[in-house]
Amino acid sequence: MRGFCGKYLLVDLESGSMEERSVGEDVFRKYVGGAGLGAYLMLKEFDPLVDPLSPGAPLMFLDGPLTGTNFPGSGRSSVVALSPLTGLWGECNVGGAFGAAMKLAGLDGVVLTGKAERPVYLWIDGGKAELRDASHLWGLDTYATNERLEEELRGDGGLVRTMQIGPAGEKGVRFANIVNEMGSVAGRCGLGAVMGSKNLKAIAVRGGGKMGYAHPERAREVRKAITQKLENHLLAQTLHEMGTNGALDTGMLSGDIPIRNWSVGEWMEALDTLNSFYYNDHILVKTVGCYACTVRCKRVVRVEEGPYSMEEHAGPEYETVCMMGTNLLNPSLEAVAKANDLCNRLGMDTIAMGSVIALLMEAQERGLLSPSETGLDFSWGNMETALEAIRLTAAREGFGDRMSRGSRALAGELGAPELAVTVRGLDFPAHDPRGFHGYGLGYAVGARGACHLNTTNLLVEGGMASWPEIGLKGPYKGMTSKGKAELTWKCLSVGQLFNSLCMCEFIGAFLSLNDQVEMMRAATGFDWTLEELMECGWRIWYLKRHILNLRGSGRNDDVLPPKALTPTREGTNAGSVPDMELMLGEFYRLAGLDEEGRVPPEKLDIDP
Amino acid sequence: MRGFCGKYLLVDLESGSMEERSVGEDVFRKYVGGAGLGAYLMLKEFDPLVDPLSPGAPLMFLDGPLTGTNFPGSGRSSVVALSPLTGLWGECNVGGAFGAAMKLAGLDGVVLTGKAERPVYLWIDGGKAELRDASHLWGLDTYATNERLEEELRGDGGLVRTMQIGPAGEKGVRFANIVNEMGSVAGRCGLGAVMGSKNLKAIAVRGGGKMGYAHPERAREVRKAITQKLENHLLAQTLHEMGTNGALDTGMLSGDIPIRNWSVGEWMEALDTLNSFYYNDHILVKTVGCYACTVRCKRVVRVEEGPYSMEEHAGPEYETVCMMGTNLLNPSLEAVAKANDLCNRLGMDTIAMGSVIALLMEAQERGLLSPSETGLDFSWGNMETALEAIRLTAAREGFGDRMSRGSRALAGELGAPELAVTVRGLDFPAHDPRGFHGYGLGYAVGARGACHLNTTNLLVEGGMASWPEIGLKGPYKGMTSKGKAELTWKCLSVGQLFNSLCMCEFIGAFLSLNDQVEMMRAATGFDWTLEELMECGWRIWYLKRHILNLRGSGRNDDVLPPKALTPTREGTNAGSVPDMELMLGEFYRLAGLDEEGRVPPEKLDIDP
């Protein structure tokens, strides 16, 4: 083994057959791994035009060449499928230790097609794999599923790592997620519903193998150097001490936070009870980290009493604090923690769920629907309603069935599409393009829709990363659209790389891109240069964009929703909106897209 | 030479005699250099009880062991004297290249006493020194003085570096400064008035020697490593791109900025025309750097037309943008640049001058004095008045004579001492202890009064630096007083070290303290450990504190002014004030001060 194993397990859930498929070195060299490999396989091995919830649609769990190494930030993997929420390309990047276990079991990935007759789970133990009955797990929440699987499978061997869906995925909620044992989630695009549509409750893996490096000695040196660098890095230290929610204060102050369904520019008072100082003082129990990571930014929390009491488990990240906090006018971090816990257990994306609740609060205020229609009082900040909405949505019960289709569909039904804040049907993450114009372009051209991971604009434009080696030195002025197309074009490639390597975006931000090159070379033995890897990034994006094109999405969908183009009246970003025409024009020239936003044939680098 | 030369030039301006005085290695090992050496000499060689403006008072220009090396951030030196503004210990730390030239001329410093009969300047050319007539320079502004001296002295040799006073120093303005050729200033404590009181217009130095290192090979390695570190450091890059005024945005958003004579907590609109994006777009001509520095944060600016037009020269730093901008309710950066240029040319501290203007604006508003008494309309934001006030103060003309005594004296005369915002008579720099409580303690116990350099609280508590090697890991919550005494006690030692080494605080923030140790060891050959250097820092602070005690200042002066203890009603720091009793109590225990704030004999480490 040298970074990659050269094979994935192909499972047909309908027949129960399994086979190992090999992948050539040339594929890794060109498409890297992770989501890049997923895009390649989607076009090469499968029909990219099937219905996302049909048996023929593939569901892929894929590692990158760094997954399973001991480089900090490499403990991640990709989940790839067509998205039932957007109807387009879907991918997630997930932390924890599942990806490492898969690699240590000798696989670069597991790809599943078909639909099992009854609920099953896939058990991979070192070199052996089998499908097992999951009827005793069906209906269980994600954490309970993990506990049962661990009990069942632990035996005498090593740790068992799992990815599972909750009731929401079973029931086909369009934004259902897939959750691992630590409460890390493959959150977006509704890939949990794809899993549910296949009657696949979980995948459990025990690794057992030993990670190989093409250059083990060099790998040791590189690891030592980057670990040292992270130890001395102020933002890495801050991320450890404050978690991702450490971004809330500066975000509020730089015009980055969604408030009141993206309608208000500032809510300073909320910081008192939502920021990380409050978090650390009131709900934090301990910090934990993904596989091999030395930064350890994840939070375990507990709320001891009151209406939002919750047992010790994964705490809310920054995104959730905004989408279940500020964007609902809810100042209670305890309520956010409870909402997060419920969504994790039931198996739903907190961003999409929060967006649905926010739009309903605004809809009720505007008189578009009444408490008697929904059965709930969607007043701003009413977290009792929010929690009940989460429960009803996961069960698709009553009004929950309508909520389970996601904000774009729901707003359309209400005759108020302007209340949904999505690109391509994927809800905005908690970063406001009115404060940072380049984010707007990133959302518009991101392969999976409005997304904080597909492009790394957020890191560079938001001031967390600086990569002078590709001409991105910064700092950048957020509220200008000039120059952002070039920034986005470069960040886009880096984003594809991070999600293909698979490297944590935070760690990626704290290191130089040359560090990434060094890690990749040590792991794979390829003599990759930074230029060649950047070409890989763009190559991968073109594949994904081509899949969008094939499914009818191009220039027509490269648009921001009305909320993002309406200036706020208060706060740092008051009066500012991104100039999409300017940025898109420049971006199209840089990317060489035609006027309908299609990838030209000469850019599409995949064998027919 | 190995970091230090082991000698300083002692000049008696009255008799014109000069002699080289040697300093033993043991002194450097204990008191390091720069301001530390100054404190030692003040107690050991001079009478620390004389009137600051009397001939017997010494005026010292002192290098540290890093000054003149090629380590980034080392191009600084100290100026030490008793302060005519506070009547207590006075010191400044100044950038540029003057200190390096002094070292390369074979001196660790120049110490002057007495008063020349007529205006003179001191000319040091390599190994030779002479006093020359300065009657043709008397009355010239600082930049013109520099130009004349360069013309006169340039000859065939290398660059001439100068430190000079302007008309304000000649006339004894209590906050007159000393300015070098690049417009870097030894700004605070009125040391320009000390220079003027001695009839000393300038010191000009041409180095010519070669810097020595105890371990030249090691020095090369250390320099390479830290230069590389700075190149990859996000905040160092930001400092280069945005200058020190890059702190304005985050400062506004974290409750750090003085507004309306420290009475208002937030003024967001001012950012539009005062922040560094505006600065870079509208007035910046180029960036320059101090001797040996690779970061280059200094700004050269020009205002082409209008009432604030100014020729190309040094631009305002962050402190000045606040004290001449937000604190006067003035949103015009061009007006700030003009005020800065005037103060630099006339030779006055922009912080103290801005504070005087702010207090007069508030006094007029309160009806404590009228335009007919001052001859000027001190309405908020009236920058025509501000510029005229600067001119009158430097000339001590009309009401300018009263202004020239500084804000504490002026507020006292007006019967409104609460309008002055000082500790020990030194005006607050532009960092608000209501937003960062530890700053309040740092101001209270800083050796020269309210000061942003004596302690490095600002770096650590403000989130620019993290020094886990001394247990300061952060991040820290600004608006709490808990734990800040320990933080301040440690930062205090580091601050003394930086001003003794002499190391730029910004570069110091971006590097680890172990990097400082490595630089010091390579330069001096001493086998200093971090622990030993920290002891040096505290030792130096005790000497300075002892000088305060000798001049009657102890617990009685460790107090914040009323403005800093009155909460604002708006912005991030609304409702918050530091708990001085708590912090001072803890600090006294850590420092071992007695209840009157005196240094106990066993802590005073200086031979009798």
mmCIF file of C-alpha atoms in Angstrom, chain B residues 100-355:
data_model
loop_
_atom_site.group_PDB
_atom_site.id
_atom_site.type_symbol
_atom_site.label_atom_id
_atom_site.label_comp_id
_atom_site.label_asym_id
_atom_site.label_seq_id
_atom_site.Cartn_x
_atom_site.Cartn_y
_atom_site.Cartn_z
ATOM 1 C CA ALA B 100 21.849 49.860 13.867
ATOM 2 C CA ALA B 101 24.101 52.713 12.758
ATOM 3 C CA MET B 102 25.088 53.384 16.371
ATOM 4 C CA LYS B 103 25.999 49.725 16.861
ATOM 5 C CA LEU B 104 27.916 49.639 13.587
ATOM 6 C CA ALA B 105 29.806 52.704 14.820
ATOM 7 C CA GLY B 106 31.008 50.521 17.680
ATOM 8 C CA LEU B 107 28.714 51.775 20.429
ATOM 9 C CA ASP B 108 25.962 50.270 22.516
ATOM 10 C CA GLY B 109 24.712 53.729 23.174
ATOM 11 C CA VAL B 110 25.164 57.436 23.633
ATOM 12 C CA VAL B 111 24.398 59.056 26.982
ATOM 13 C CA LEU B 112 24.202 62.809 27.264
ATOM 14 C CA THR B 113 24.098 65.064 30.317
ATOM 15 C CA GLY B 114 24.403 68.765 30.864
ATOM 16 C CA LYS B 115 23.156 71.571 28.672
ATOM 17 C CA ALA B 116 25.047 73.030 25.731
ATOM 18 C CA GLU B 117 25.510 76.780 25.739
ATOM 19 C CA ARG B 118 24.203 77.070 22.207
ATOM 20 C CA PRO B 119 22.285 74.655 19.991
ATOM 21 C CA VAL B 120 24.509 71.785 18.921
ATOM 22 C CA TYR B 121 24.273 68.448 17.247
ATOM 23 C CA LEU B 122 26.362 65.358 17.868
ATOM 24 C CA TRP B 123 28.056 63.802 14.857
ATOM 25 C CA ILE B 124 29.396 60.299 15.182
ATOM 26 C CA ASP B 125 31.279 59.032 12.148
ATOM 27 C CA GLY B 126 32.568 55.540 12.695
ATOM 28 C CA GLY B 127 35.038 55.867 15.566
ATOM 29 C CA LYS B 128 35.001 59.688 15.729
ATOM 30 C CA ALA B 129 32.523 61.903 17.555
ATOM 31 C CA GLU B 130 32.177 65.666 17.721
ATOM 32 C CA LEU B 131 29.698 68.290 18.807
ATOM 33 C CA ARG B 132 28.872 70.768 16.081
ATOM 34 C CA ASP B 133 27.043 74.037 16.005
ATOM 35 C CA ALA B 134 23.350 73.647 15.187
ATOM 36 C CA SER B 135 22.275 77.262 15.080
ATOM 37 C CA HIS B 136 21.404 76.863 11.379
ATOM 38 C CA LEU B 137 19.160 73.940 12.258
ATOM 39 C CA TRP B 138 17.394 75.442 15.294
ATOM 40 C CA GLY B 139 13.809 76.148 14.413
ATOM 41 C CA LEU B 140 13.739 73.726 11.481
ATOM 42 C CA ASP B 141 11.220 70.958 11.488
ATOM 43 C CA THR B 142 12.384 67.388 11.964
ATOM 44 C CA TYR B 143 12.313 66.339 8.308
ATOM 45 C CA ALA B 144 14.092 69.506 7.168
ATOM 46 C CA THR B 145 16.703 68.940 9.865
ATOM 47 C CA ASN B 146 17.283 65.436 8.590
ATOM 48 C CA GLU B 147 17.632 66.678 5.012
ATOM 49 C CA ARG B 148 20.120 69.393 5.980
ATOM 50 C CA LEU B 149 22.166 66.959 8.051
ATOM 51 C CA GLU B 150 22.260 64.435 5.246
ATOM 52 C CA GLU B 151 23.385 67.098 2.805
ATOM 53 C CA GLU B 152 26.062 68.330 5.165
ATOM 54 C CA LEU B 153 27.389 64.989 6.292
ATOM 55 C CA ARG B 154 26.877 62.633 3.404
ATOM 56 C CA GLY B 155 30.231 63.325 1.754
ATOM 57 C CA ASP B 156 31.621 60.202 0.137
ATOM 58 C CA GLY B 157 30.721 57.875 2.961
ATOM 59 C CA GLY B 158 27.761 55.647 3.668
ATOM 60 C CA LEU B 159 24.301 56.561 4.812
ATOM 61 C CA VAL B 160 23.850 59.015 7.651
ATOM 62 C CA ARG B 161 21.159 58.169 10.215
ATOM 63 C CA THR B 162 19.705 60.893 12.388
ATOM 64 C CA MET B 163 17.478 61.473 15.392
ATOM 65 C CA GLN B 164 16.275 65.030 15.845
ATOM 66 C CA ILE B 165 13.744 67.202 17.566
ATOM 67 C CA GLY B 166 11.448 69.750 15.986
ATOM 68 C CA PRO B 167 10.333 73.167 17.242
ATOM 69 C CA ALA B 168 8.187 71.504 19.923
ATOM 70 C CA GLY B 169 11.196 69.858 21.560
ATOM 71 C CA GLU B 170 13.129 73.109 21.373
ATOM 72 C CA LYS B 171 10.291 74.934 23.105
ATOM 73 C CA GLY B 172 9.809 72.348 25.833
ATOM 74 C CA VAL B 173 6.416 70.953 24.897
ATOM 75 C CA ARG B 174 5.934 68.267 27.542
ATOM 76 C CA PHE B 175 5.074 65.636 24.979
ATOM 77 C CA ALA B 176 7.651 66.539 22.357
ATOM 78 C CA ASN B 177 9.136 63.546 20.583
ATOM 79 C CA ILE B 178 12.322 62.601 18.772
ATOM 80 C CA VAL B 179 12.045 61.683 15.099
ATOM 81 C CA ASN B 180 14.346 59.725 12.824
ATOM 82 C CA GLU B 181 14.892 60.013 9.119
ATOM 83 C CA MET B 182 12.102 57.674 8.101
ATOM 84 C CA GLY B 183 9.543 59.348 10.294
ATOM 85 C CA SER B 184 9.814 56.660 12.951
ATOM 86 C CA VAL B 185 9.449 58.348 16.306
ATOM 87 C CA ALA B 186 10.529 57.945 19.888
ATOM 88 C CA GLY B 187 7.105 59.265 20.645
ATOM 89 C CA ARG B 188 6.105 59.099 24.228
ATOM 90 C CA CYS B 189 6.975 60.620 27.626
ATOM 91 C CA GLY B 190 8.185 63.914 26.126
ATOM 92 C CA LEU B 191 11.792 62.903 25.662
ATOM 93 C CA GLY B 192 12.083 65.481 22.861
ATOM 94 C CA ALA B 193 11.682 68.174 25.502
ATOM 95 C CA VAL B 194 14.580 66.640 27.444
ATOM 96 C CA MET B 195 16.662 66.840 24.282
ATOM 97 C CA GLY B 196 15.584 70.435 23.740
ATOM 98 C CA SER B 197 16.383 71.358 27.332
ATOM 99 C CA LYS B 198 19.952 70.336 26.579
ATOM 100 C CA ASN B 199 20.145 72.461 23.437
ATOM 101 C CA LEU B 200 20.744 69.274 21.512
ATOM 102 C CA LYS B 201 19.018 69.470 18.120
ATOM 103 C CA ALA B 202 20.100 66.159 16.691
ATOM 104 C CA ILE B 203 22.378 63.163 16.721
ATOM 105 C CA ALA B 204 23.736 61.966 13.394
ATOM 106 C CA VAL B 205 25.539 58.674 13.035
ATOM 107 C CA ARG B 206 27.325 56.886 10.283
ATOM 108 C CA GLY B 207 28.130 53.294 11.155
ATOM 109 C CA GLY B 208 30.628 51.710 8.835
ATOM 110 C CA GLY B 209 31.619 48.798 11.044
ATOM 111 C CA LYS B 210 30.556 45.245 10.598
ATOM 112 C CA MET B 211 28.193 43.455 12.916
ATOM 113 C CA GLY B 212 29.659 40.600 14.863
ATOM 114 C CA TYR B 213 27.935 37.508 16.166
ATOM 115 C CA ALA B 214 29.228 35.163 18.805
ATOM 116 C CA HIS B 215 28.110 32.268 16.596
ATOM 117 C CA PRO B 216 27.957 33.504 13.007
ATOM 118 C CA GLU B 217 27.037 30.145 11.469
ATOM 119 C CA ARG B 218 24.254 29.587 13.955
ATOM 120 C CA ALA B 219 23.049 33.150 13.401
ATOM 121 C CA ARG B 220 22.706 32.426 9.691
ATOM 122 C CA GLU B 221 20.605 29.345 10.373
ATOM 123 C CA VAL B 222 18.400 31.133 12.891
ATOM 124 C CA ARG B 223 17.834 34.032 10.539
ATOM 125 C CA LYS B 224 16.888 31.711 7.722
ATOM 126 C CA ALA B 225 14.404 29.834 9.884
ATOM 127 C CA ILE B 226 12.675 32.895 11.287
ATOM 128 C CA THR B 227 12.571 34.673 7.951
ATOM 129 C CA GLN B 228 10.874 31.623 6.503
ATOM 130 C CA LYS B 229 8.463 31.533 9.428
ATOM 131 C CA LEU B 230 7.536 35.179 8.928
ATOM 132 C CA GLU B 231 7.006 34.674 5.208
ATOM 133 C CA ASN B 232 4.435 32.006 5.940
ATOM 134 C CA HIS B 233 2.812 33.801 8.868
ATOM 135 C CA LEU B 234 -0.642 35.056 8.070
ATOM 136 C CA LEU B 235 -0.556 37.955 10.538
ATOM 137 C CA ALA B 236 2.890 39.014 9.328
ATOM 138 C CA GLN B 237 1.576 39.050 5.794
ATOM 139 C CA THR B 238 -1.433 41.029 6.949
ATOM 140 C CA LEU B 239 0.783 43.508 8.764
ATOM 141 C CA HIS B 240 2.726 44.023 5.563
ATOM 142 C CA GLU B 241 -0.344 44.443 3.412
ATOM 143 C CA MET B 242 -2.416 46.514 5.801
ATOM 144 C CA GLY B 243 0.055 48.201 8.120
ATOM 145 C CA THR B 244 -0.609 48.611 11.812
ATOM 146 C CA ASN B 245 -3.931 50.247 10.966
ATOM 147 C CA GLY B 246 -5.097 46.817 9.861
ATOM 148 C CA ALA B 247 -6.072 46.512 13.531
ATOM 149 C CA LEU B 248 -8.774 49.148 13.187
ATOM 150 C CA ASP B 249 -11.541 46.889 11.857
ATOM 151 C CA THR B 250 -11.075 44.103 14.354
ATOM 152 C CA GLY B 251 -10.476 46.678 17.082
ATOM 153 C CA MET B 252 -13.799 48.354 16.388
ATOM 154 C CA LEU B 253 -15.490 45.015 16.445
ATOM 155 C CA SER B 254 -13.933 43.814 19.649
ATOM 156 C CA GLY B 255 -14.446 46.959 21.721
ATOM 157 C CA ASP B 256 -10.876 48.239 21.546
ATOM 158 C CA ILE B 257 -11.193 51.658 19.898
ATOM 159 C CA PRO B 258 -11.394 55.050 21.681
ATOM 160 C CA ILE B 259 -14.290 57.094 20.356
ATOM 161 C CA ARG B 260 -15.372 60.604 21.370
ATOM 162 C CA ASN B 261 -12.773 60.942 24.104
ATOM 163 C CA TRP B 262 -13.357 57.390 25.299
ATOM 164 C CA SER B 263 -17.091 57.894 25.810
ATOM 165 C CA VAL B 264 -18.703 55.839 23.082
ATOM 166 C CA GLY B 265 -18.323 52.126 22.428
ATOM 167 C CA GLU B 266 -18.840 51.844 18.698
ATOM 168 C CA TRP B 267 -18.663 53.876 15.504
ATOM 169 C CA MET B 268 -18.925 51.453 12.621
ATOM 170 C CA GLU B 269 -19.347 54.023 9.860
ATOM 171 C CA ALA B 270 -15.914 55.425 10.574
ATOM 172 C CA LEU B 271 -14.350 52.221 9.270
ATOM 173 C CA ASP B 272 -15.423 53.073 5.732
ATOM 174 C CA THR B 273 -13.043 56.009 5.529
ATOM 175 C CA LEU B 274 -10.454 55.223 8.191
ATOM 176 C CA ASN B 275 -9.611 51.560 7.753
ATOM 177 C CA SER B 276 -6.710 50.104 5.849
ATOM 178 C CA PHE B 277 -8.667 49.240 2.762
ATOM 179 C CA TYR B 278 -9.463 52.927 2.408
ATOM 180 C CA TYR B 279 -5.876 53.761 3.389
ATOM 181 C CA ASN B 280 -4.424 51.503 0.703
ATOM 182 C CA ASP B 281 -6.814 52.776 -1.941
ATOM 183 C CA HIS B 282 -6.531 56.492 -1.231
ATOM 184 C CA ILE B 283 -3.330 57.675 0.402
ATOM 185 C CA LEU B 284 -0.749 54.888 0.302
ATOM 186 C CA VAL B 285 2.278 55.490 -1.918
ATOM 187 C CA LYS B 286 4.533 52.643 -0.822
ATOM 188 C CA THR B 287 5.553 50.481 2.086
ATOM 189 C CA VAL B 288 8.955 50.629 3.750
ATOM 190 C CA GLY B 289 10.665 48.738 6.517
ATOM 191 C CA CYS B 290 13.006 49.187 9.438
ATOM 192 C CA TYR B 291 16.616 48.010 9.297
ATOM 193 C CA ALA B 292 16.869 44.269 8.505
ATOM 194 C CA CYS B 293 13.111 43.723 8.615
ATOM 195 C CA THR B 294 11.449 41.539 6.014
ATOM 196 C CA VAL B 295 7.881 42.387 7.012
ATOM 197 C CA ARG B 296 7.964 46.103 6.113
ATOM 198 C CA CYS B 297 4.868 47.473 7.814
ATOM 199 C CA LYS B 298 5.661 51.182 7.567
ATOM 200 C CA ARG B 299 3.671 53.365 5.214
ATOM 201 C CA VAL B 300 4.596 56.290 2.991
ATOM 202 C CA VAL B 301 1.555 58.332 2.044
ATOM 203 C CA ARG B 302 0.564 61.430 0.117
ATOM 204 C CA VAL B 303 -2.571 63.545 0.068
ATOM 205 C CA GLU B 304 -2.650 65.257 -3.261
ATOM 206 C CA GLU B 305 -5.125 68.065 -2.840
ATOM 207 C CA GLY B 306 -7.666 69.718 -0.623
ATOM 208 C CA PRO B 307 -7.294 71.170 2.860
ATOM 209 C CA TYR B 308 -5.252 68.213 4.089
ATOM 210 C CA SER B 309 -2.799 67.962 1.224
ATOM 211 C CA MET B 310 0.601 66.740 2.329
ATOM 212 C CA GLU B 311 3.797 65.780 0.580
ATOM 213 C CA GLU B 312 4.953 62.208 0.374
ATOM 214 C CA HIS B 313 6.221 61.074 3.774
ATOM 215 C CA ALA B 314 5.534 58.788 6.727
ATOM 216 C CA GLY B 315 1.876 57.839 7.049
ATOM 217 C CA PRO B 316 -0.159 57.504 10.232
ATOM 218 C CA GLU B 317 0.005 54.322 12.264
ATOM 219 C CA TYR B 318 -2.995 52.694 13.931
ATOM 220 C CA GLU B 319 -2.571 54.694 17.145
ATOM 221 C CA THR B 320 -2.739 57.976 15.290
ATOM 222 C CA VAL B 321 -5.734 56.950 13.206
ATOM 223 C CA CYS B 322 -7.601 56.437 16.466
ATOM 224 C CA MET B 323 -6.321 59.400 18.458
ATOM 225 C CA MET B 324 -6.724 61.882 15.580
ATOM 226 C CA GLY B 325 -9.654 60.026 14.014
ATOM 227 C CA THR B 326 -12.227 58.089 15.984
ATOM 228 C CA ASN B 327 -11.446 59.721 19.330
ATOM 229 C CA LEU B 328 -12.151 63.168 17.828
ATOM 230 C CA LEU B 329 -15.191 61.941 15.869
ATOM 231 C CA ASN B 330 -13.210 62.705 12.734
ATOM 232 C CA PRO B 331 -13.868 60.245 9.870
ATOM 233 C CA SER B 332 -11.360 61.754 7.435
ATOM 234 C CA LEU B 333 -8.203 59.711 6.979
ATOM 235 C CA GLU B 334 -6.716 62.535 4.954
ATOM 236 C CA ALA B 335 -7.123 64.847 7.963
ATOM 237 C CA VAL B 336 -5.507 62.210 10.162
ATOM 238 C CA ALA B 337 -2.594 61.940 7.734
ATOM 239 C CA LYS B 338 -2.168 65.706 7.791
ATOM 240 C CA ALA B 339 -2.304 65.880 11.596
ATOM 241 C CA ASN B 340 0.215 63.046 11.761
ATOM 242 C CA ASP B 341 2.528 64.787 9.333
ATOM 243 C CA LEU B 342 2.307 68.071 11.231
ATOM 244 C CA CYS B 343 3.027 66.387 14.570
ATOM 245 C CA ASN B 344 5.964 64.494 13.054
ATOM 246 C CA ARG B 345 7.409 67.620 11.505
ATOM 247 C CA LEU B 346 6.912 69.787 14.580
ATOM 248 C CA GLY B 347 8.044 66.929 16.802
ATOM 249 C CA MET B 348 5.150 65.902 19.058
ATOM 250 C CA ASP B 349 3.565 62.638 20.172
ATOM 251 C CA THR B 350 0.337 62.124 18.219
ATOM 252 C CA ILE B 351 -1.235 60.178 21.086
ATOM 253 C CA ALA B 352 -0.721 62.944 23.639
ATOM 254 C CA MET B 353 -1.626 65.699 21.183
ATOM 255 C CA GLY B 354 -4.758 63.879 20.076
ATOM 256 C CA SER B 355 -5.736 63.352 23.711
#
